[in-house]
């Protein structure tokens, strides 16, 4: 039943929304920086911050590593919490250059589980950010969980309100083929459904998942 529901959700979202072409970034460097910048803000603000980095010709991990943190904070100001995020990006870079010499290919060759543990040990890198970097930046088969995933899974009876991040991640990973492209698309589709329909107060009318059993207060 769980497996059937998880696969049906994907089928319905995919049919309605089509391919999402995530992550919206031109390079691995940009995806990693974007994954940190998108914490607690909307994507439009991230785009402005990345636009500033590009305009200043520092949209690469090596270039960002070379500039002062104050300069970085100023450039990413549109993304909000810019001092905190500048520190987080610098924390990531300190680890990346210490452990991998700034070599993305070496990073990509590392095992997903141990890389995740290391990413989570970096101050300011939480589970969603770490998993976004692993999946969208490094092409690792890991399912990204966010607020929308929790909300949609809960409202369709896949989990109870005690379920935690890793439990929900396992639920998706155990019931889907282990496939980077599928995990990429599925998460992007859940975000789309969450933004358009599955808001704090659900708009089930017209939602692609309206035909599936769900039990919630509706608008
Ligand atoms: S809006 Fe309603 S039908 Fe759509 S995902 Fe949320 S609970 Fe399901």
PDB file of N, CA and C and ligand atoms in Angstrom, residues 151-152 155-156 193 197-199 202-205 207-212 214 216, ligand 1:
ATOM      1  N   UNK A 151       4.553  17.292   4.621  1.00  0.00           N
ATOM      2  CA  UNK A 151       3.144  17.669   4.589  1.00  0.00           C
ATOM      3  C   UNK A 151       2.339  16.745   3.663  1.00  0.00           C
ATOM      4  N   UNK A 152       2.861  16.514   2.476  1.00  0.00           N
ATOM      5  CA  UNK A 152       2.130  15.683   1.513  1.00  0.00           C
ATOM      6  C   UNK A 152       2.070  14.230   2.000  1.00  0.00           C
ATOM      7  N   UNK A 155      -0.445  14.080   4.919  1.00  0.00           N
ATOM      8  CA  UNK A 155      -1.841  14.255   4.506  1.00  0.00           C
ATOM      9  C   UNK A 155      -2.368  13.086   3.687  1.00  0.00           C
ATOM     10  N   UNK A 156      -1.461  12.312   3.119  1.00  0.00           N
ATOM     11  CA  UNK A 156      -1.898  11.132   2.365  1.00  0.00           C
ATOM     12  C   UNK A 156      -1.654   9.832   3.137  1.00  0.00           C
ATOM     13  N   UNK A 193       4.170  20.761  -6.127  1.00  0.00           N
ATOM     14  CA  UNK A 193       2.818  20.503  -5.592  1.00  0.00           C
ATOM     15  C   UNK A 193       2.614  21.240  -4.273  1.00  0.00           C
ATOM     16  N   UNK A 197      -0.305  23.847  -4.312  1.00  0.00           N
ATOM     17  CA  UNK A 197      -1.540  23.307  -3.726  1.00  0.00           C
ATOM     18  C   UNK A 197      -1.432  22.953  -2.245  1.00  0.00           C
ATOM     19  N   UNK A 198      -0.383  22.228  -1.874  1.00  0.00           N
ATOM     20  CA  UNK A 198      -0.338  21.678  -0.521  1.00  0.00           C
ATOM     21  C   UNK A 198       0.310  22.675   0.446  1.00  0.00           C
ATOM     22  N   UNK A 199      -0.355  23.802   0.586  1.00  0.00           N
ATOM     23  CA  UNK A 199       0.118  24.875   1.457  1.00  0.00           C
ATOM     24  C   UNK A 199      -0.292  24.534   2.892  1.00  0.00           C
ATOM     25  N   UNK A 202      -4.464  23.390   2.875  1.00  0.00           N
ATOM     26  CA  UNK A 202      -4.420  22.734   1.561  1.00  0.00           C
ATOM     27  C   UNK A 202      -5.476  23.250   0.591  1.00  0.00           C
ATOM     28  N   UNK A 203      -5.055  23.319  -0.693  1.00  0.00           N
ATOM     29  CA  UNK A 203      -5.997  23.642  -1.767  1.00  0.00           C
ATOM     30  C   UNK A 203      -6.162  22.382  -2.597  1.00  0.00           C
ATOM     31  N   UNK A 204      -6.945  21.430  -2.114  1.00  0.00           N
ATOM     32  CA  UNK A 204      -7.021  20.122  -2.778  1.00  0.00           C
ATOM     33  C   UNK A 204      -7.760  20.187  -4.116  1.00  0.00           C
ATOM     34  N   UNK A 205      -8.651  21.144  -4.241  1.00  0.00           N
ATOM     35  CA  UNK A 205      -9.416  21.237  -5.477  1.00  0.00           C
ATOM     36  C   UNK A 205      -8.487  21.583  -6.637  1.00  0.00           C
ATOM     37  N   UNK A 207      -5.783  19.907  -7.374  1.00  0.00           N
ATOM     38  CA  UNK A 207      -4.438  19.341  -7.138  1.00  0.00           C
ATOM     39  C   UNK A 207      -4.323  17.998  -7.871  1.00  0.00           C
ATOM     40  N   UNK A 208      -3.164  17.708  -8.425  1.00  0.00           N
ATOM     41  CA  UNK A 208      -2.993  16.422  -9.127  1.00  0.00           C
ATOM     42  C   UNK A 208      -3.216  15.213  -8.210  1.00  0.00           C
ATOM     43  N   UNK A 209      -3.101  15.399  -6.897  1.00  0.00           N
ATOM     44  CA  UNK A 209      -3.247  14.272  -5.969  1.00  0.00           C
ATOM     45  C   UNK A 209      -4.642  14.205  -5.349  1.00  0.00           C
ATOM     46  N   UNK A 210      -5.542  15.021  -5.877  1.00  0.00           N
ATOM     47  CA  UNK A 210      -6.894  15.098  -5.326  1.00  0.00           C
ATOM     48  C   UNK A 210      -7.603  13.741  -5.365  1.00  0.00           C
ATOM     49  N   UNK A 211      -7.251  12.924  -6.368  1.00  0.00           N
ATOM     50  CA  UNK A 211      -7.930  11.633  -6.538  1.00  0.00           C
ATOM     51  C   UNK A 211      -7.450  10.586  -5.525  1.00  0.00           C
ATOM     52  N   UNK A 212      -6.363  10.862  -4.803  1.00  0.00           N
ATOM     53  CA  UNK A 212      -5.863   9.896  -3.816  1.00  0.00           C
ATOM     54  C   UNK A 212      -6.538  10.143  -2.467  1.00  0.00           C
ATOM     55  N   UNK A 214      -7.150  11.259   1.073  1.00  0.00           N
ATOM     56  CA  UNK A 214      -6.492  12.225   1.956  1.00  0.00           C
ATOM     57  C   UNK A 214      -7.517  12.764   2.918  1.00  0.00           C
ATOM     58  N   UNK A 216      -7.949  15.986   5.394  1.00  0.00           N
ATOM     59  CA  UNK A 216      -7.479  17.228   5.977  1.00  0.00           C
ATOM     60  C   UNK A 216      -8.549  18.293   5.915  1.00  0.00           C
TER      61      UNK A 216
HETATM   62  S1  LIG B   1      -3.386  19.814  -1.637  1.00  0.00           S
HETATM   63 FE1  LIG B   1      -4.688  18.137  -0.937  1.00  0.00          FE
HETATM   64  S2  LIG B   1      -4.678  16.666  -2.631  1.00  0.00           S
HETATM   65 FE2  LIG B   1      -2.951  18.072  -2.949  1.00  0.00          FE
HETATM   66  S3  LIG B   1      -1.203  17.094  -2.011  1.00  0.00           S
HETATM   67 FE3  LIG B   1      -2.101  18.411  -0.464  1.00  0.00          FE
HETATM   68  S4  LIG B   1      -3.527  17.098   0.653  1.00  0.00           S
HETATM   69 FE4  LIG B   1      -3.026  16.093  -1.241  1.00  0.00          FE
END
